[in-house]
Coordinates of C-alpha atoms in Angstrom, one line a residue:
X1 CA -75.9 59.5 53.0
X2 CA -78.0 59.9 50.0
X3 CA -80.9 62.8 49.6
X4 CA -83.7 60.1 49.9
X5 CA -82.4 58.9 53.2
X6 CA -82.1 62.4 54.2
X7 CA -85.8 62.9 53.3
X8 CA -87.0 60.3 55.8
X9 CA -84.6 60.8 58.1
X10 CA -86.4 64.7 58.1
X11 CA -89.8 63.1 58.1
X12 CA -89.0 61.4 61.4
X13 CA -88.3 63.8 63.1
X14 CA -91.0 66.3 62.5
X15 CA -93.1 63.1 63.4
X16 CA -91.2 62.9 66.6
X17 CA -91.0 66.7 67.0
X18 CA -95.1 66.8 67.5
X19 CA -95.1 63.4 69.5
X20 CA -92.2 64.1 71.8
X21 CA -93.9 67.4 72.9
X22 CA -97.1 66.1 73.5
X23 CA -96.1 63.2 75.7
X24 CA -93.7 66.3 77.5
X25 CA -97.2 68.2 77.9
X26 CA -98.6 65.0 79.2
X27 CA -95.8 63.9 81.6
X28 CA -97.8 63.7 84.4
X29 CA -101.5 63.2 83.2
X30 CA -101.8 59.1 84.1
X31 CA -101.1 57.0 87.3
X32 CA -100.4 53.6 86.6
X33 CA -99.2 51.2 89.0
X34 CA -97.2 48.6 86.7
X35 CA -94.7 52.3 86.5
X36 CA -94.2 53.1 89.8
X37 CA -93.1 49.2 90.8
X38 CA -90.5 50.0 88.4
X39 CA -89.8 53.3 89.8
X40 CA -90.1 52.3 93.9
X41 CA -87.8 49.2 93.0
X42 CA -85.3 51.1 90.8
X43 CA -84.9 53.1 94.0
X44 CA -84.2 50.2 96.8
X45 CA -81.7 49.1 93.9
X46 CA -79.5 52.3 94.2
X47 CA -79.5 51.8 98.3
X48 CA -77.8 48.4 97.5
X49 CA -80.8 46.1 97.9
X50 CA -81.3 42.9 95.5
X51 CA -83.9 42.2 93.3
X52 CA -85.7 38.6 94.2
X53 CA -83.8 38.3 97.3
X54 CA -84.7 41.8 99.3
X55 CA -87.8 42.7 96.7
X56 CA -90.2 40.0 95.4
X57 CA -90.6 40.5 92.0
X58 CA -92.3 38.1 89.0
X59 CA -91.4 40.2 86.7
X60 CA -88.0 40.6 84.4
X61 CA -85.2 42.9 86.2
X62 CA -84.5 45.2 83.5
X63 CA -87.2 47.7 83.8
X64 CA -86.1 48.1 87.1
X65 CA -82.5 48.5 87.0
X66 CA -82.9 50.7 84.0
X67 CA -85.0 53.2 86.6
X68 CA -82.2 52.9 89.2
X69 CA -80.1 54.7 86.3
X70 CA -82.6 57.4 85.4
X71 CA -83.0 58.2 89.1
X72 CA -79.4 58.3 89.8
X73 CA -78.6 59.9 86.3
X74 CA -81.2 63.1 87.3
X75 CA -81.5 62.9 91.0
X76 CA -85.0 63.8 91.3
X77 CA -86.1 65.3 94.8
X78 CA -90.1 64.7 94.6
X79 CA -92.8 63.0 92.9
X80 CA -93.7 65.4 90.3
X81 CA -89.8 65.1 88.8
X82 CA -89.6 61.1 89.8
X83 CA -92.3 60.7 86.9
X84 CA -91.3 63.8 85.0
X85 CA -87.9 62.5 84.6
X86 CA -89.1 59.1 84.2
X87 CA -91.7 60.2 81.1
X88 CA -88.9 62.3 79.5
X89 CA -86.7 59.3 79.8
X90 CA -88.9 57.2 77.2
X91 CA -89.6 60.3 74.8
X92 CA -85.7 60.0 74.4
X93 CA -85.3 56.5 73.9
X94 CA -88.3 56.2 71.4
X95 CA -87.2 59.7 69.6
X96 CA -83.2 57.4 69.5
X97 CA -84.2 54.6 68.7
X98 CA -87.0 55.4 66.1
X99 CA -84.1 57.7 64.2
X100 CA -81.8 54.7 64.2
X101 CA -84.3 52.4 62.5
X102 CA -85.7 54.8 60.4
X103 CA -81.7 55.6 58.9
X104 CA -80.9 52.1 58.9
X105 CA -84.6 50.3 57.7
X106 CA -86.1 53.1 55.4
X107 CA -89.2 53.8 54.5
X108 CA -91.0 50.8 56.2
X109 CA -89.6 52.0 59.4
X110 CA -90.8 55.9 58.6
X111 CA -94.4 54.4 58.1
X112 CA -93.7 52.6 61.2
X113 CA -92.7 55.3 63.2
X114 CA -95.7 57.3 61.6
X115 CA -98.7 55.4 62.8
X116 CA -97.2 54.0 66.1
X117 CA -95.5 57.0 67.9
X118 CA -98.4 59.2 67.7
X119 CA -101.2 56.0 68.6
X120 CA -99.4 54.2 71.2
X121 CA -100.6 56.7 74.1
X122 CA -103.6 54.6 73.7
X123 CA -101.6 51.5 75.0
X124 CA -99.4 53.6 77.4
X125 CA -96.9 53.6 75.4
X126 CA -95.6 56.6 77.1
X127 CA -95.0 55.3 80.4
X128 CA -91.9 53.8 82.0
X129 CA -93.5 50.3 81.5
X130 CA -91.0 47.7 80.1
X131 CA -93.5 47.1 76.7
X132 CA -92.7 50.8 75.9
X133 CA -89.7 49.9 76.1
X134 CA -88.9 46.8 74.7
X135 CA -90.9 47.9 71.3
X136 CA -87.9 49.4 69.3
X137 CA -85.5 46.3 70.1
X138 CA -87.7 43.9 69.0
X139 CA -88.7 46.3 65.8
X140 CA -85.2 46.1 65.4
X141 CA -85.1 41.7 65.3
X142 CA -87.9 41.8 63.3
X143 CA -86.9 44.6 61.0
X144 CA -83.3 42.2 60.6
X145 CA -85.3 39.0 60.0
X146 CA -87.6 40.5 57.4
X147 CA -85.5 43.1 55.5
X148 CA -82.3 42.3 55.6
X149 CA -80.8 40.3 53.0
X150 CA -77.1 39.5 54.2
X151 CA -75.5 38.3 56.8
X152 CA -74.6 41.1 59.5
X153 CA -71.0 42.8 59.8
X154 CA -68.9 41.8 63.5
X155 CA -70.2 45.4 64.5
X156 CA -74.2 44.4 64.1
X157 CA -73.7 41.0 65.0
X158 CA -72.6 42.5 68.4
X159 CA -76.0 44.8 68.6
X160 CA -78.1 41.4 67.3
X161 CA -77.1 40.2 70.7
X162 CA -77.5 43.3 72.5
X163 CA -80.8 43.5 71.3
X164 CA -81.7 39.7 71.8
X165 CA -80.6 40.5 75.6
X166 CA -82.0 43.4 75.6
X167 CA -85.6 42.0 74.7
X168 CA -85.2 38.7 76.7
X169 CA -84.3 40.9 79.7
X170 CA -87.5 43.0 79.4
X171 CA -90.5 41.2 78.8
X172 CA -90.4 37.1 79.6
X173 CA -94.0 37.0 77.1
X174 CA -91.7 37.7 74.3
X175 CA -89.2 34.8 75.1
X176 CA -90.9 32.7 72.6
X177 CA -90.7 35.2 69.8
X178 CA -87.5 35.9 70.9
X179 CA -85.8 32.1 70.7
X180 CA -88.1 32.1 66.8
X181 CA -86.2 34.8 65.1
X182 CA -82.5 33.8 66.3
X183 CA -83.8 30.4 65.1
X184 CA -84.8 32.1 61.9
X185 CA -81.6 34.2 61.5
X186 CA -79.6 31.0 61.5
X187 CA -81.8 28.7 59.1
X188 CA -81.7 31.6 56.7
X189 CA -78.0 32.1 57.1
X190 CA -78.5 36.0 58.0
X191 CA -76.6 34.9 61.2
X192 CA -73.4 32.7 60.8
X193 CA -71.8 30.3 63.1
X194 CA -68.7 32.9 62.7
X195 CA -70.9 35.6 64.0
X196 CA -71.9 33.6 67.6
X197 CA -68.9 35.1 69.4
X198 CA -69.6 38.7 68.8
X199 CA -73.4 38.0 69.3
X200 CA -72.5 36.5 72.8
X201 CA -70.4 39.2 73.9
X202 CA -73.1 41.7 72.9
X203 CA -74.8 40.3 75.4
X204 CA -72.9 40.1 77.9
X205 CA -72.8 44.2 79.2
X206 CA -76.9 44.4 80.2
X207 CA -76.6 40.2 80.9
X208 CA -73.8 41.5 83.5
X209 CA -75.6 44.6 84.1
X210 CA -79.0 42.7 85.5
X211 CA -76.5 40.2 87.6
X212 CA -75.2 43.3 89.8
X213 CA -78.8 44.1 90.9
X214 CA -80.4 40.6 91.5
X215 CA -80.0 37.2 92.9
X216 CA -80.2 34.5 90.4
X217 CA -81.7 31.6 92.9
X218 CA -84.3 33.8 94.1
X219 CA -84.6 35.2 90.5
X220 CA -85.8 31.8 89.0
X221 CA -88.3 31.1 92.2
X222 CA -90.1 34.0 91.8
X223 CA -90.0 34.6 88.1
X224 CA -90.4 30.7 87.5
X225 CA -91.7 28.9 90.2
X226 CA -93.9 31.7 91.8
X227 CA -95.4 32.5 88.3
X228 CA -95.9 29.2 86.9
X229 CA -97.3 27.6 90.4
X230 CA -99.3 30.4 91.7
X231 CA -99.8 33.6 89.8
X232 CA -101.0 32.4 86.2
X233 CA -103.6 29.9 87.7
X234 CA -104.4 32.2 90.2
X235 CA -105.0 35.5 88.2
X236 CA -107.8 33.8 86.3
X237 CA -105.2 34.0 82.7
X238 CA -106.5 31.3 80.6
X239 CA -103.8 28.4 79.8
X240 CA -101.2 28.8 77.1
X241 CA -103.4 25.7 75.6
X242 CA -106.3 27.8 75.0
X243 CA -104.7 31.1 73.7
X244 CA -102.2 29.9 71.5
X245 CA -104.5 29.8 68.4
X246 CA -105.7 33.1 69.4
X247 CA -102.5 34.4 69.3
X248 CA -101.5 33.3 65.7
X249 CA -104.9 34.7 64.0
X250 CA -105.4 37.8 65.8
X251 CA -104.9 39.5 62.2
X252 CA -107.8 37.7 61.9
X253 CA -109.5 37.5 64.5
X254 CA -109.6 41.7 64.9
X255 CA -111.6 41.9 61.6
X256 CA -114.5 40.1 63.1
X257 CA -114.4 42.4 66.1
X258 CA -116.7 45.6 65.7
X259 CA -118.5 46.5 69.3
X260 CA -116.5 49.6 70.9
X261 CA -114.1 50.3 68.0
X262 CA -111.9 51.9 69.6
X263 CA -108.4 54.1 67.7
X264 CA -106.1 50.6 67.9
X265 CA -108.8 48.5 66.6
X266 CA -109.5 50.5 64.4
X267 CA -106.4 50.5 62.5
X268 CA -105.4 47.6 63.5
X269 CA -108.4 46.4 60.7
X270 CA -106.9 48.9 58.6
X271 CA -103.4 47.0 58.8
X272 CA -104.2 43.5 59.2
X273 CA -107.0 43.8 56.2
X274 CA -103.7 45.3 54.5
X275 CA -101.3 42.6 56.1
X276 CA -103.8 39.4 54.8
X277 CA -104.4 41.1 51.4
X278 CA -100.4 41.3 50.6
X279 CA -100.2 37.4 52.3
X280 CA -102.4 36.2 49.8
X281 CA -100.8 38.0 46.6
X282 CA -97.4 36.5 48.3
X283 CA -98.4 33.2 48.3
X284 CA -100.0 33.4 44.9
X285 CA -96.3 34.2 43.9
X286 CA -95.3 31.1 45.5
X287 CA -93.8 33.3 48.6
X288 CA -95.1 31.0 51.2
X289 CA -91.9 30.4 53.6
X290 CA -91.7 33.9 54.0
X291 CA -95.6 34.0 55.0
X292 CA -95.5 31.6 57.1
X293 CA -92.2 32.6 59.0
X294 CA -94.4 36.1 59.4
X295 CA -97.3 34.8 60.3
X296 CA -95.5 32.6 63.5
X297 CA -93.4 35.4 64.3
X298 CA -96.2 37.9 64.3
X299 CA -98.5 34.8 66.5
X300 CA -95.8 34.3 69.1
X301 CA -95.4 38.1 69.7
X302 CA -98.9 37.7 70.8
X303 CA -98.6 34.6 72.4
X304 CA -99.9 36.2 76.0
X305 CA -102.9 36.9 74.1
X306 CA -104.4 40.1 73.8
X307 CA -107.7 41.1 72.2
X308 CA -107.2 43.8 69.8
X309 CA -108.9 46.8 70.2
X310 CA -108.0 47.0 74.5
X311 CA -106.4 50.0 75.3
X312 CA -104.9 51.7 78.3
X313 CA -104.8 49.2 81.2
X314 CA -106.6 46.1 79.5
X315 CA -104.5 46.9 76.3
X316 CA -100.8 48.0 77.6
X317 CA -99.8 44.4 76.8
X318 CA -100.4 44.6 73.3
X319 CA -98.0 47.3 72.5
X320 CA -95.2 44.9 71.3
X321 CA -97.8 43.2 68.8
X322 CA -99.1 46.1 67.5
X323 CA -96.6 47.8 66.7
X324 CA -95.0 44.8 65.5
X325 CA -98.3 44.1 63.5
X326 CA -97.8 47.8 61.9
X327 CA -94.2 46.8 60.9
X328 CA -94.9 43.6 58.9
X329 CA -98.2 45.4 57.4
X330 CA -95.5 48.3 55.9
X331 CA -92.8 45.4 55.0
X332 CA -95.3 43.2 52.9
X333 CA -96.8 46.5 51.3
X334 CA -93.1 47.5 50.3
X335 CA -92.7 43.5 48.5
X336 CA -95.8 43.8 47.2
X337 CA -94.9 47.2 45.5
X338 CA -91.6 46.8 44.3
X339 CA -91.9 43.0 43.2
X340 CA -95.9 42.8 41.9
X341 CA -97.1 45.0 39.3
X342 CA -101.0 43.7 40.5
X343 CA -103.2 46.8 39.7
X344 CA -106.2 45.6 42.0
X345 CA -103.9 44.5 44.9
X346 CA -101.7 47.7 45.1
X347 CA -105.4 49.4 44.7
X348 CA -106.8 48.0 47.4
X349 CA -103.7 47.9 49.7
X350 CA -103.6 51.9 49.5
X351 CA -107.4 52.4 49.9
X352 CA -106.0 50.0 53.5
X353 CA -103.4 52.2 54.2
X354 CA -104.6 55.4 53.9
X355 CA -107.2 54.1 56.1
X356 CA -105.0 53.8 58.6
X357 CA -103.1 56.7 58.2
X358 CA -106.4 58.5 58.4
X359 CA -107.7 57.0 61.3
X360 CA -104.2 57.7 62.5
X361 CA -104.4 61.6 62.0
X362 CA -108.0 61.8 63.0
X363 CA -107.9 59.6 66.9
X364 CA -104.2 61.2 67.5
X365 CA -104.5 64.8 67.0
X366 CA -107.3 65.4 69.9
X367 CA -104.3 63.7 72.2
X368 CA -101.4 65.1 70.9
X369 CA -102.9 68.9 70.3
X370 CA -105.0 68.8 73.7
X371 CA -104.2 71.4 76.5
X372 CA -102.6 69.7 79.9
X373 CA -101.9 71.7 83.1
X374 CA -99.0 69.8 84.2
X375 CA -99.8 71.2 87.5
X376 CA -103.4 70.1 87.8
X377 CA -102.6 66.8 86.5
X378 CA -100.2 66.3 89.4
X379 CA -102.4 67.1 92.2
X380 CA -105.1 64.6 90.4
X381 CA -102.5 61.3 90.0
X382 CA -100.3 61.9 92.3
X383 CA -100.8 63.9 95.2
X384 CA -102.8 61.9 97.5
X385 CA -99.8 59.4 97.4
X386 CA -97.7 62.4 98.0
X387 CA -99.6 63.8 101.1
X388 CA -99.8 59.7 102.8
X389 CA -95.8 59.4 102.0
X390 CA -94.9 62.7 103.9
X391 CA -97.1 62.2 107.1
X392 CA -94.9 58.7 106.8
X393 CA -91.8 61.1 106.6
X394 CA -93.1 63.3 109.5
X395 CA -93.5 60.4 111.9
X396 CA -90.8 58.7 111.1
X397 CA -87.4 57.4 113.1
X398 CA -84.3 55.5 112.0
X399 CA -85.4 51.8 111.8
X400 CA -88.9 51.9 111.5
X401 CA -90.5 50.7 108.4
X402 CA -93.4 50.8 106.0
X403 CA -95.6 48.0 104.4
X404 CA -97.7 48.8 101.5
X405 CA -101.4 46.9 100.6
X406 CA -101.8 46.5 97.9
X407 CA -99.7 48.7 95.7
X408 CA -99.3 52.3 96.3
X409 CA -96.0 52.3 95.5
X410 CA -94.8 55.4 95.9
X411 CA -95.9 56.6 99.1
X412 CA -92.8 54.0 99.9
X413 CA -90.6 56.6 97.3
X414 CA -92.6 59.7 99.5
X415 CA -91.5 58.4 102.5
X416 CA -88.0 57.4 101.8
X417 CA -88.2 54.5 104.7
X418 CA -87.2 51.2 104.3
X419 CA -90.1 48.2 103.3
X420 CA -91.2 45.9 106.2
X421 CA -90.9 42.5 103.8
X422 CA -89.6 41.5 100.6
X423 CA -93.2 41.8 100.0
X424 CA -93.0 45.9 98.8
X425 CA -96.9 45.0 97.5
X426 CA -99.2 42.9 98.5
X427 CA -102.4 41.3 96.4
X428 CA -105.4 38.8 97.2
X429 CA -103.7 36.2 94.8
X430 CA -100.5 36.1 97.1
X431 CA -102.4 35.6 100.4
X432 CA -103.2 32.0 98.6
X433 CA -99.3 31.5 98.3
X434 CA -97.9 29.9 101.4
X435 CA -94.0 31.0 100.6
X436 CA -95.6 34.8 100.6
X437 CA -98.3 34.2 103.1
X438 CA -96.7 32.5 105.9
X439 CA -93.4 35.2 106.3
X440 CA -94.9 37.8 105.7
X441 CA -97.9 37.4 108.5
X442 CA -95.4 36.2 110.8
X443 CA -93.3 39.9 110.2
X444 CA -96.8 41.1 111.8
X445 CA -97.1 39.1 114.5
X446 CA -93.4 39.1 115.9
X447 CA -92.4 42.9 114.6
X448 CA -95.2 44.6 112.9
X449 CA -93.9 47.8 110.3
X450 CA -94.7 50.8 112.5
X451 CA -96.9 52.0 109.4
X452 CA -99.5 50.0 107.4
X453 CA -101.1 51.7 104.1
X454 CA -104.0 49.3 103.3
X455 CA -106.5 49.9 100.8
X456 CA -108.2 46.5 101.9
X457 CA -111.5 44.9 101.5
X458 CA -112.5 43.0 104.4
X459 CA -111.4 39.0 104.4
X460 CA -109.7 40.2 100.8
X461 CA -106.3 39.9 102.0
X462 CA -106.1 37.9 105.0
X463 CA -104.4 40.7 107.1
X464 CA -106.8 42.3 109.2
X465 CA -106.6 40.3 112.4
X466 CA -103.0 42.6 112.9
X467 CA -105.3 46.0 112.5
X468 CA -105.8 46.0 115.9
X469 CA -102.1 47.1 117.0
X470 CA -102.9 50.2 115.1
X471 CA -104.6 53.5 114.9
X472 CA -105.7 55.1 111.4
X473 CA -105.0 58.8 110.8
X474 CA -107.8 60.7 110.1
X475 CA -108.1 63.6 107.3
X476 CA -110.6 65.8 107.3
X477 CA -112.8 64.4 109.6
X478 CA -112.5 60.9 108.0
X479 CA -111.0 58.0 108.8
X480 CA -107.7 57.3 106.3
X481 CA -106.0 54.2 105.2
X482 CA -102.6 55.0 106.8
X483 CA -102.5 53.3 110.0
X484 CA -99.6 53.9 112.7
X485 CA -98.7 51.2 115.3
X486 CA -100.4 52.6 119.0
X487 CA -97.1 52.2 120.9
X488 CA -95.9 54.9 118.5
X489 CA -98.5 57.9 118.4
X490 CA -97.5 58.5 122.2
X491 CA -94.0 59.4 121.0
X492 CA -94.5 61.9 118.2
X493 CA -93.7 65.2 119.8
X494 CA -95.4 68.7 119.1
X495 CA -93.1 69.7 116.3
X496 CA -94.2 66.3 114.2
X497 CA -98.1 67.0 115.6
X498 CA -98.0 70.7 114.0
X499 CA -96.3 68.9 110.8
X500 CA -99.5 66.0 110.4
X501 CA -101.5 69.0 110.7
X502 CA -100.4 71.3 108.2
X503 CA -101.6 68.4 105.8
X504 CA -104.8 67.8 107.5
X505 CA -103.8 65.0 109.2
X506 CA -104.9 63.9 112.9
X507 CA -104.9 61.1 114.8

């Protein structure tokens, strides 16, 4: 390994060094739902439940199955660790992976790794959410397609198809992109018909992986049908139709954007100002198959359009563009540099990017040198799940079960008691579904879960005819939304009583 590579290598990691104890500090300092689906779910997985068939899902398995490991690799006994563990478990596979590309990419990895570690907090890139996670494999595609210049050893054809899988598995927005650069890779010859067979078989482990955990009929109804029929004209999402040109000039379209500049938008102008300026010097040099190749790759990345400039929950879905977008920005810089001696273009693209890496420096250091109280964070996200899942575990008797409305997962995680329905959440868009609908009210009528958790408007999700078999614990003098089945408050005896109590609990 050369000195220069060394160098980088050594930049990394004081990068990751600042960002990796920051997100530590901040393990606990945001509750997001999207997580803890992963996290409840990666739980029923490890007591032998499958995934589609026992849990409805609409979402890719992977997430999930890779939560069953981190819970069965660490074991964690209560909340606070569950998402400890969970946090810590993405600060290692960014710090991993973002080494790995850095040693095998070089410097248009390190500037990378530079703007996007210490920014993507803003997109949650820190949570166990599968866009955190599926942003260094499909660095690594793009970073293959892009900079690479020969066709790949057995070794890294094998990881080309872990990756592929990896990505596919993960995120099903990215599917497009996804089937784009493998068709790239072999019209540019980067992947061979000789190198299929290791590619397939580097699939295979995570392909065979997601098969253990899952039912594939009941995968494709409720990732396929359920999604296609129900959810994307129900959620209000705007038709692929009307998006699609959105998605190709969001490069564009973020430079005409200027109300609420927030830190991603921000830079994002930065990069794609930088990003158009090198496009046009390309194309002057008569580059234009490689524009255009970026410009499609970078379009279908977005192709479940995202405005630029969202961030936290609006935004979380445009962590695979943007750090995507910061890749090809740093790629064309580098081939503009090393191939153009163009005074005014290399002038204006560093004026661009040391923009960004300003605006960089200047939005990340309030987050990543901030004060948490780990502690205090806790007791704000998490602890009024904690408190409804342990009067759960109080009250509780072999067989009886829970049901969740609409999506406080984790008091199921608290609770440690089995789910009333394959339905472990429940939103207003699925009470219009008649394959959700219909099973699940007919669980209430004939054997209603002995606990109901409903943070329901009235008439918003169709269920409140079935409130009347139970009783809602009260807290504090006020009326909670944990309710217990009226059959069962009779049988709790003193011991559980004093228990309910101790937390403020009463019925």
């Amino acid at each position: 390994m050369n000195v220069h590579k060394i160098l980088i290598i050594l930049a990394t990691l004081v990068v990751l060094l600042i960002t990796s104890r920051s997100y530590q500090n901040q393990a606990l300092s945001f509750h997001f739902v999207d997580e803890e689906d992963n996290l409840v779910l990666g739980k029923y997985l490890l007591q032998g439940e499958k995934l589609y068939e026992d849990l409805f899902s609409h979402h890719q398995p992977l997430s999930y199955v890779f939560s069953a490991g981190v819970q069965k690799l660490t074991s964690p006994n209560s909340i606070f660790l569950l998402i400890k563990r969970h946090r810590e478990a993405v600060i290692f596979w960014a710090a991993a992976w973002s080494i790995f590309l850095v040693a095998r990419f070089g410097l248009p990895m390190l500037l990378t790794v530079i703007i996007f570690e210490p920014l993507k907090i803003f997109l949650l890139g820190n949570l166990f959410l599968s866009e955190s996670l599926v942003v260094y494999p499909l660095v690594y595609l793009l970073s293959w397609a892009f900079l690479s210049h020969h066709p790949p050893t057995k070794y890294e054809s094998v990881f080309l198809g872990f990756c592929f899988i990896l990505t596919w598995l993960l995120l099903a927005p990215l599917w497009p992109a996804t089937i784009f650069l493998f068709g790239m890779l072999l019209w540019q010859k980067k992947l061979l018909i000789s190198d299929l067979l290791p590619f397939f078989l580097g699939s295979l482990p995570l392909l065979a992986v997601s098969l253990l955990f899952m039912t594939p009929a009941a995968y494709f109804n409720d990732v396929f049908y359920i999604n296609f029929k129900y959810y994307i004209p129900l959620s209000g999402q705007p038709p692929l139709t009307q998006t699609a040109l959105a998605a190709f000039f969001t490069p564009f379209l973020s430079l005409l954007s200027w109300e609420g500049r927030s830190a991603t938008l921000q830079v994002t102008q930065f990069l794609s100002g930088l990003l158009i300026l090198n496009w046009g010097l390309m194309l002057t040099k008569k580059q234009w198959k490689l524009v255009i190749l970026m410009f499609l790759a970078l379009g279908l990345i977005n192709i479940r359009y995202v405005m630029p400039g969202q961030q936290t929950y609006s935004g979380f879905h445009l962590l695979p563009w943007f750090a995507s977008l910061i890749l090809m920005a740093a790629i064309t810089t580098f081939i503009v540099w090393k191939s153009y001696q163009v005074r005014r273009w290399q002038l204006s693209g560093t004026i661009l990017l040391i923009g960004a890496l300003s605006v960089t420096v200047k939005e990340a250091q309030g987050s990543l040198f901030a004060t948490y109280d780990i502690n205090k964070d806790f007791y704000i996200n998490y602890s009024r799940q904690t408190d409804f899942g342990q009067a759960v575990k109080i009250m509780k008797t072999p067989g009886e079960k829970l049901m969740v409305v609409p999506d406080e997962w984790l008091i199921y995680w608290q609770a440690d008691i089995d789910h009333a329905s394959v339905m472990v959440n429940y939103y207003a868009w699925m009470s219009k579904v008649p394959q959700i609908r219909d099973p699940l009210y007919q669980i209430f009528a004939q054997t209603p879960p002995t606990y109901l958790y409903c943070d329901c408007k009235w008439g918003y999700f169709g269920l409140e005819e079935y409130f009347l078999r139970y009783v809602k614990l009260t807290r504090d003098g006020q009326e909670t939304k944990l309710m217990v089945l009226k059959e069962k408050v009779p049988t709790l005896t003193k011991d559980q009583k004093d228990q309910l109590d101790f937390y403020n609990f009463k019925f």
